[in-house]
Short mmCIF file of N, CA and C in Angstrom, two decimals:
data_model
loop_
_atom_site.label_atom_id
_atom_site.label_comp_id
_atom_site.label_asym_id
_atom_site.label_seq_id
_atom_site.Cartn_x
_atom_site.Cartn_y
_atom_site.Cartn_z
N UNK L 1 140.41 -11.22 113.05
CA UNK L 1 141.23 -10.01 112.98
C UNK L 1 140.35 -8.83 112.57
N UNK L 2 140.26 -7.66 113.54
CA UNK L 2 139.32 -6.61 113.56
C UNK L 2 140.57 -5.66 112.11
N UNK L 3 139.42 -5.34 111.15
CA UNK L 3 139.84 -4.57 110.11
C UNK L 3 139.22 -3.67 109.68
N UNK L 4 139.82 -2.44 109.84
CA UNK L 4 138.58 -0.98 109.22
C UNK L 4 139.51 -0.43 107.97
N UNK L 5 138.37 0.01 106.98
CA UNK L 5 139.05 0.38 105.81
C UNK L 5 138.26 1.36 105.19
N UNK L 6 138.58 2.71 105.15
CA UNK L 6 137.95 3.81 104.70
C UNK L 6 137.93 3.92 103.30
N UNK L 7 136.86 5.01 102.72
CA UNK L 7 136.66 5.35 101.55
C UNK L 7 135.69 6.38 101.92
N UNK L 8 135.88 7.09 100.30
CA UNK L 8 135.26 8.55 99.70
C UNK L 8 136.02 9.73 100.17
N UNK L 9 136.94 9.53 100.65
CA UNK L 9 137.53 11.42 100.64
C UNK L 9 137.70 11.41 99.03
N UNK L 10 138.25 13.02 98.88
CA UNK L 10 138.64 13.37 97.70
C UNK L 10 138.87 15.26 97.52
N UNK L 11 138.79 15.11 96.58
CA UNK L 11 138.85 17.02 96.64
C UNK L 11 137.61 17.63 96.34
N UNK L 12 137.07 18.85 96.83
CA UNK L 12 135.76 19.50 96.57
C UNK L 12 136.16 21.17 97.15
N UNK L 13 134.92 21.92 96.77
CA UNK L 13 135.11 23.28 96.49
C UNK L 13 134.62 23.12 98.04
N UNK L 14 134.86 24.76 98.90
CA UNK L 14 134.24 24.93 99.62
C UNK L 14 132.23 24.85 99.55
N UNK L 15 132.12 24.35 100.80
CA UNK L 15 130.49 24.47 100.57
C UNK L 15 129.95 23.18 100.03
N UNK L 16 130.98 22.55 99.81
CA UNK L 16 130.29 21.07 99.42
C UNK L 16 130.32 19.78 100.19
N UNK L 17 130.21 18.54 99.75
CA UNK L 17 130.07 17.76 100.66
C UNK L 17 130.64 16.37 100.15
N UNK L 18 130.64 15.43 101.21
CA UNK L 18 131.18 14.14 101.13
C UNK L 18 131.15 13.05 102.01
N UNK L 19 130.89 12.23 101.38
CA UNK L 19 130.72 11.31 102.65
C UNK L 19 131.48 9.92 102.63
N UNK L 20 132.21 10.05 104.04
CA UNK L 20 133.25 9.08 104.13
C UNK L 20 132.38 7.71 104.95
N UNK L 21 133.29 6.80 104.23
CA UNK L 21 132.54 5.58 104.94
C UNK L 21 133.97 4.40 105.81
N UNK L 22 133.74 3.83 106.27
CA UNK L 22 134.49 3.36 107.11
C UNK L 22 133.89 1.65 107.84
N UNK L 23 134.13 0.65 106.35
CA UNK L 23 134.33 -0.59 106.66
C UNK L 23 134.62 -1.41 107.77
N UNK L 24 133.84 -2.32 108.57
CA UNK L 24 134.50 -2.81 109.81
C UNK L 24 133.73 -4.13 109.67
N UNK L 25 135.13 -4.76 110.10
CA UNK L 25 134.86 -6.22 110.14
C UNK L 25 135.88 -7.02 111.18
N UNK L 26 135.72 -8.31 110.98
CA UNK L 26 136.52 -8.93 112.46
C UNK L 26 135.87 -8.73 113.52
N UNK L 27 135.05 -8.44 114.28
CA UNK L 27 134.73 -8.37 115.70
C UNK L 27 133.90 -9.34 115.98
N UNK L 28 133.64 -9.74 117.07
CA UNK L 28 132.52 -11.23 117.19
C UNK L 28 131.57 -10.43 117.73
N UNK L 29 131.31 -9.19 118.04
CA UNK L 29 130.04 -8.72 118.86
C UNK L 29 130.13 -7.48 118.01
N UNK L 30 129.07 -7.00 118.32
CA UNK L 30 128.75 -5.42 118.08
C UNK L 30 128.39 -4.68 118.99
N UNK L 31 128.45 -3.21 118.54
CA UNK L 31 128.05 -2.49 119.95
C UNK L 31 129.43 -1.43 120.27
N UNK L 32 130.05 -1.58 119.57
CA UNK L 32 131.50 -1.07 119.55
C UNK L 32 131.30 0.63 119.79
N UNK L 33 132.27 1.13 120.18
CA UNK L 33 132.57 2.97 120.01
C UNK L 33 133.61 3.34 118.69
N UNK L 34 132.92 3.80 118.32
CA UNK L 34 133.82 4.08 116.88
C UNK L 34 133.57 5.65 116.14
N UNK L 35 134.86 6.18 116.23
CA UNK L 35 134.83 7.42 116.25
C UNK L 35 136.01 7.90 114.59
N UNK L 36 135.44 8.99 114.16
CA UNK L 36 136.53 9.28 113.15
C UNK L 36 137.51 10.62 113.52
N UNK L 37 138.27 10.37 113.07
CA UNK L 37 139.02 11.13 113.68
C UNK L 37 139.87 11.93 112.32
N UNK L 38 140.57 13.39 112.69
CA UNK L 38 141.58 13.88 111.39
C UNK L 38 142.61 14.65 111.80
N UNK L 39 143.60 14.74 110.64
CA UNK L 39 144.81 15.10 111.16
C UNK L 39 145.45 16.19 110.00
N UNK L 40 145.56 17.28 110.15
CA UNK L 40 146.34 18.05 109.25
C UNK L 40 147.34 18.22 109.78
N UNK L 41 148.45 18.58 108.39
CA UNK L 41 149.67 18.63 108.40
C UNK L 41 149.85 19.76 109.16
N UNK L 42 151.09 18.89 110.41
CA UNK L 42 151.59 20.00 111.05
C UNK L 42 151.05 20.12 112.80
N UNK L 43 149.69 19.33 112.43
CA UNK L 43 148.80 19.39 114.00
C UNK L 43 148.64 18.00 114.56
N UNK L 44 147.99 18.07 115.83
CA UNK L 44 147.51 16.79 116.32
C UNK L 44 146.56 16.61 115.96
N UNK L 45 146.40 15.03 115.92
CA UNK L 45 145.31 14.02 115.60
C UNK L 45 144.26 14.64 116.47
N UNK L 46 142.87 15.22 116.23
CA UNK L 46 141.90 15.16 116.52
C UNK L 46 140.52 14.46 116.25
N UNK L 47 139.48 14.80 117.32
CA UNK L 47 138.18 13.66 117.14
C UNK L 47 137.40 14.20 116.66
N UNK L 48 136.61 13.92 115.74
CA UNK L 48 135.51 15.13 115.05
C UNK L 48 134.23 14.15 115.66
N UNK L 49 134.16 12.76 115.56
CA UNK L 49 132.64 12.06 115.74
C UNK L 49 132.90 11.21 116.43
N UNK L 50 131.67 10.54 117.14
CA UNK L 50 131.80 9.23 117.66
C UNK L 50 130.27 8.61 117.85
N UNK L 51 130.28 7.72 117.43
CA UNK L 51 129.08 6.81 117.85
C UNK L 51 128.95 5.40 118.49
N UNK L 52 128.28 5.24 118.99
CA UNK L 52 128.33 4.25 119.96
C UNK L 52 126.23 3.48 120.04
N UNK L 53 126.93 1.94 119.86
CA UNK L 53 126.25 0.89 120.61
C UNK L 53 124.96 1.44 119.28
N UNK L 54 125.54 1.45 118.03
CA UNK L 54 124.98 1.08 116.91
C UNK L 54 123.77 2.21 116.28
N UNK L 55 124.32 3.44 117.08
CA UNK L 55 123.55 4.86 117.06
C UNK L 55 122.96 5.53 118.46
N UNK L 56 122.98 4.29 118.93
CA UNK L 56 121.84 4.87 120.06
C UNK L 56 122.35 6.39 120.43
N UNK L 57 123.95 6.59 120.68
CA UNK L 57 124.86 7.81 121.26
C UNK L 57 125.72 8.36 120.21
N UNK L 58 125.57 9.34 120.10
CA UNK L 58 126.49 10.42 119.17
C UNK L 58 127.11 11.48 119.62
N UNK L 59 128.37 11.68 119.33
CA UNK L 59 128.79 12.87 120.04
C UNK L 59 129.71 13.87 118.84
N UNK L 60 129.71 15.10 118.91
CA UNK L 60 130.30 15.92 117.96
C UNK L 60 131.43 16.80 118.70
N UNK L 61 132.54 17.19 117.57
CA UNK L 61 133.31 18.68 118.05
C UNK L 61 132.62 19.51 117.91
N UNK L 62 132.75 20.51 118.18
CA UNK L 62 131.85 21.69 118.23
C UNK L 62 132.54 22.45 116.71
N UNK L 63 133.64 22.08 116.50
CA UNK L 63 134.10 22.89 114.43
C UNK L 63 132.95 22.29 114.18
N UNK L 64 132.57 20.80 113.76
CA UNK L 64 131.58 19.95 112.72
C UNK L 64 130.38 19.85 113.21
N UNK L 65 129.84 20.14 114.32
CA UNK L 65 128.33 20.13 114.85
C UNK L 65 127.38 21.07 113.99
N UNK L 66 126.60 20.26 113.65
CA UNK L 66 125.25 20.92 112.97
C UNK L 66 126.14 20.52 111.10
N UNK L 67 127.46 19.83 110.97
CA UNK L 67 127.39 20.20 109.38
C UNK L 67 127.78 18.58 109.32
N UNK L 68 128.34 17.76 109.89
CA UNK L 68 128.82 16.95 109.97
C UNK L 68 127.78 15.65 110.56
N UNK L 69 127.68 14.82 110.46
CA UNK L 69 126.77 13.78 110.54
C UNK L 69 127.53 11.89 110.67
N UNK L 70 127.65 11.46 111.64
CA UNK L 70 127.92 10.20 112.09
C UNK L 70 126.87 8.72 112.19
N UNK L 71 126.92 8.11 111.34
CA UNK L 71 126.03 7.32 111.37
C UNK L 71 126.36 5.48 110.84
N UNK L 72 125.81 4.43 111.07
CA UNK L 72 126.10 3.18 110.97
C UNK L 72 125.04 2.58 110.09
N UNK L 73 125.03 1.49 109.51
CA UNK L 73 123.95 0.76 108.90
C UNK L 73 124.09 -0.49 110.15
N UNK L 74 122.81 -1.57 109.46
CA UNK L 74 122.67 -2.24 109.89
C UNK L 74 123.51 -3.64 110.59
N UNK L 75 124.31 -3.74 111.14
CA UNK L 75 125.38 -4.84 110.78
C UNK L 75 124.78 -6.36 110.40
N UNK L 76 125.64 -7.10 109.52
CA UNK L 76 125.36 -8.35 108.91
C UNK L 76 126.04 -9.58 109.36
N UNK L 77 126.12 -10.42 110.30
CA UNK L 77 127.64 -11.06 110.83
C UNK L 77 128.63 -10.30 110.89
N UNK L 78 128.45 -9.12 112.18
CA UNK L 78 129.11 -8.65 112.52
C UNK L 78 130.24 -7.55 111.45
N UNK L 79 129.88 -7.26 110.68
CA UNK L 79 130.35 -6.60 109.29
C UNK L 79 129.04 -5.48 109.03
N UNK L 80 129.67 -4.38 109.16
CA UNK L 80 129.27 -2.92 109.11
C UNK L 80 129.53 -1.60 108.83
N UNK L 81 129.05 -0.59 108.60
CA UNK L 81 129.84 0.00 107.81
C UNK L 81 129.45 1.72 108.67
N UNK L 82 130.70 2.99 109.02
CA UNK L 82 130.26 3.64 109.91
C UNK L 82 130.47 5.25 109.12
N UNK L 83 129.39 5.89 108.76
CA UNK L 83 129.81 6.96 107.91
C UNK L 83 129.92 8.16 108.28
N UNK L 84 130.80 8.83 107.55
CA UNK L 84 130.32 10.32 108.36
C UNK L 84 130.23 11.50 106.86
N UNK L 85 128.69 11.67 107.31
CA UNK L 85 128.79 12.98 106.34
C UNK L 85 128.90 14.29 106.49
N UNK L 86 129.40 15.08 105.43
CA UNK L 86 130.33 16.29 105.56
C UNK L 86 129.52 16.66 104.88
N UNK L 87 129.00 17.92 104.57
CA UNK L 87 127.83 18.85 104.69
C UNK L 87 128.87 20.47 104.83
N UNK L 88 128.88 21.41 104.14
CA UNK L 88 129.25 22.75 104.13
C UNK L 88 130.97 22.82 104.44
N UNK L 89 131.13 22.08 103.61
CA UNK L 89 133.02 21.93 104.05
C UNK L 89 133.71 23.13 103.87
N UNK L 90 134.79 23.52 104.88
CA UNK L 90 135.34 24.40 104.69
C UNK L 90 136.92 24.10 104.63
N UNK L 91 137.93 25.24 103.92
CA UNK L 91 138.96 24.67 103.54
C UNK L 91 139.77 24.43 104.96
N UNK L 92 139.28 24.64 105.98
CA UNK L 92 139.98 24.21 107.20
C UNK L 92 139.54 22.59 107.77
N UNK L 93 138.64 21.89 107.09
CA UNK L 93 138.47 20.81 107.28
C UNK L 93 139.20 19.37 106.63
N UNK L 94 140.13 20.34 105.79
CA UNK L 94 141.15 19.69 105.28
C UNK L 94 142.27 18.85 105.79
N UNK L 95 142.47 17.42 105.46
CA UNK L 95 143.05 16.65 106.35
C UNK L 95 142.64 14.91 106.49
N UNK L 96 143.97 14.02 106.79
CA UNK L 96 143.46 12.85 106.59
C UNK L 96 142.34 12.32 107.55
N UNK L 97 141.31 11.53 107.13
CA UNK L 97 140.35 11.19 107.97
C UNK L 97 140.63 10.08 108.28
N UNK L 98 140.52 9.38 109.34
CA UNK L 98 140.72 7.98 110.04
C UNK L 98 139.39 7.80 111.04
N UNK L 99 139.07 6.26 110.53
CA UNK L 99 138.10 6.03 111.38
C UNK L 99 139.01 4.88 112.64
N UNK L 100 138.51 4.73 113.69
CA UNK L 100 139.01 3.93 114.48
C UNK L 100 137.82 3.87 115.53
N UNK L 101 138.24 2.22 116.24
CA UNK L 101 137.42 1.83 117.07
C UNK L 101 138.09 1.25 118.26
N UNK L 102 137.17 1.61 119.75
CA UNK L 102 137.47 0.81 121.01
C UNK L 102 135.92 0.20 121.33
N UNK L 103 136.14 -0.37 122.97
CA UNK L 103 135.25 -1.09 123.22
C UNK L 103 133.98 -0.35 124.09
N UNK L 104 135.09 0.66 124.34
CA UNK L 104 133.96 1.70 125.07
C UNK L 104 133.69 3.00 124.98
N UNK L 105 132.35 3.51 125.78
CA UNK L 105 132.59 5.07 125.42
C UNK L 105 132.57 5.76 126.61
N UNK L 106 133.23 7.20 126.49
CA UNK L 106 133.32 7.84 125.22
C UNK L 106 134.63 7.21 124.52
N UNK L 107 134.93 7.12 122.97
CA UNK L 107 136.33 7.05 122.81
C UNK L 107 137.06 8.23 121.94
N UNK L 108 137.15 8.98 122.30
CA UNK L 108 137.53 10.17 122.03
C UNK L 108 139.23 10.61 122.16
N UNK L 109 139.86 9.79 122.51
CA UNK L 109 141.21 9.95 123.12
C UNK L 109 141.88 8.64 121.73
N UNK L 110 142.80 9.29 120.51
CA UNK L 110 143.45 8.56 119.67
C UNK L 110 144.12 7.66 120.47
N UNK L 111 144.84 7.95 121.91
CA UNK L 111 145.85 7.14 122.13
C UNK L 111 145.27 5.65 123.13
N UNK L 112 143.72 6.06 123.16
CA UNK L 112 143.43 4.50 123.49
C UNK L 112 142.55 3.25 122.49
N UNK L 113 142.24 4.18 121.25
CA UNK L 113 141.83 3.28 120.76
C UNK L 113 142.40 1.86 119.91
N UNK L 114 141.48 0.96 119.90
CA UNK L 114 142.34 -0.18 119.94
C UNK L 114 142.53 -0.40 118.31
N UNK L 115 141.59 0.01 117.25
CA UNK L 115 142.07 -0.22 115.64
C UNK L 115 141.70 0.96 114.97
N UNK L 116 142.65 1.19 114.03
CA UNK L 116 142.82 2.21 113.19
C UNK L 116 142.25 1.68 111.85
N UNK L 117 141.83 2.99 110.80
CA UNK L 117 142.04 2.41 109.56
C UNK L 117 143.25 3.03 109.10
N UNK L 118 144.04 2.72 107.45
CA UNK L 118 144.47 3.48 106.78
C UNK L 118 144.37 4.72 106.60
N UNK L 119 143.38 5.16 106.73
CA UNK L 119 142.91 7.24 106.27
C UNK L 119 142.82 7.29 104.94
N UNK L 120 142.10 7.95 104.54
CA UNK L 120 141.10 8.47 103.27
C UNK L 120 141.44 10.14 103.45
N UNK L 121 142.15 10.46 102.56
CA UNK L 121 142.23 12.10 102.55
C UNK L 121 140.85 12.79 101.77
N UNK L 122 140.88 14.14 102.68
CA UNK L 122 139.89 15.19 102.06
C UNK L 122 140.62 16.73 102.03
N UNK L 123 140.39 17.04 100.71
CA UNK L 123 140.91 18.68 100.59
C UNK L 123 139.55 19.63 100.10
N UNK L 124 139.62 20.49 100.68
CA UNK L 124 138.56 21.42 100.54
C UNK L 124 139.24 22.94 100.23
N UNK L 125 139.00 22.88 98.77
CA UNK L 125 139.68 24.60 98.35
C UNK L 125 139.20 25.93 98.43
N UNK L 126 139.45 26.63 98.45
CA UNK L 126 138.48 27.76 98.86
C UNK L 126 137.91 28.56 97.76
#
């Protein structure tokens, strides 16, 4: 049973930083597309990152490009961990973060990916 489980949001001033991490386990292979994604109140679920096939491919929104950073460690029996760091936060980046994964890329589209995590909130005050 494929299971992702986030950590490190929290609250911070503008201009600061954080870095969310995003637990994954259950899969028999690696190589996965796994993208994080956020949602403020009121809007649609959007994609801020995605990486794929264990770094080799990265892709950004153009809000978080150049501040934002997507990256994986090594996996261990298939158990790995996919982070994204936040770098110059602004209070519009405010919002729950969810990491989720499919089998292919790009996966950029919430409504096909195949596992979600819980979400890890981040508030950024001004």
């Amino acid at each position: 049973q494929v299971q992702l489980v986030e950590s490190g949001g929290g609250s911070v001033q503008a201009g600061g930083s954080l870095r969310l991490s995003c637990a994954v386990s259950g899969y028999k292979y690696i190589g996965h597309c796994m993208s994080w994604f956020r949602q403020a109140p009121g809007k649609e679920r959007e994609v801020v990152a995605s990486i794929y096939s264990g770094g080799v491919t990265t892709w950004y929104a153009d809000s978080v490009k150049g501040r934002f950073t997507i990256s994986q460690d090594n996996a261990k029996n298939t158990v790995y961990t996919v982070y994204l760091t936040m770098n110059s936060l602004k209070p519009e980046d405010t919002a729950m973060y969810y990491c989720a994964a499919d089998d292919d890329w790009p996966c950029k589209d919430p409504r096909r990916m195949d596992y979600w995590g819980q979400g890890t909130q981040v508030t950024v005050s001004s």
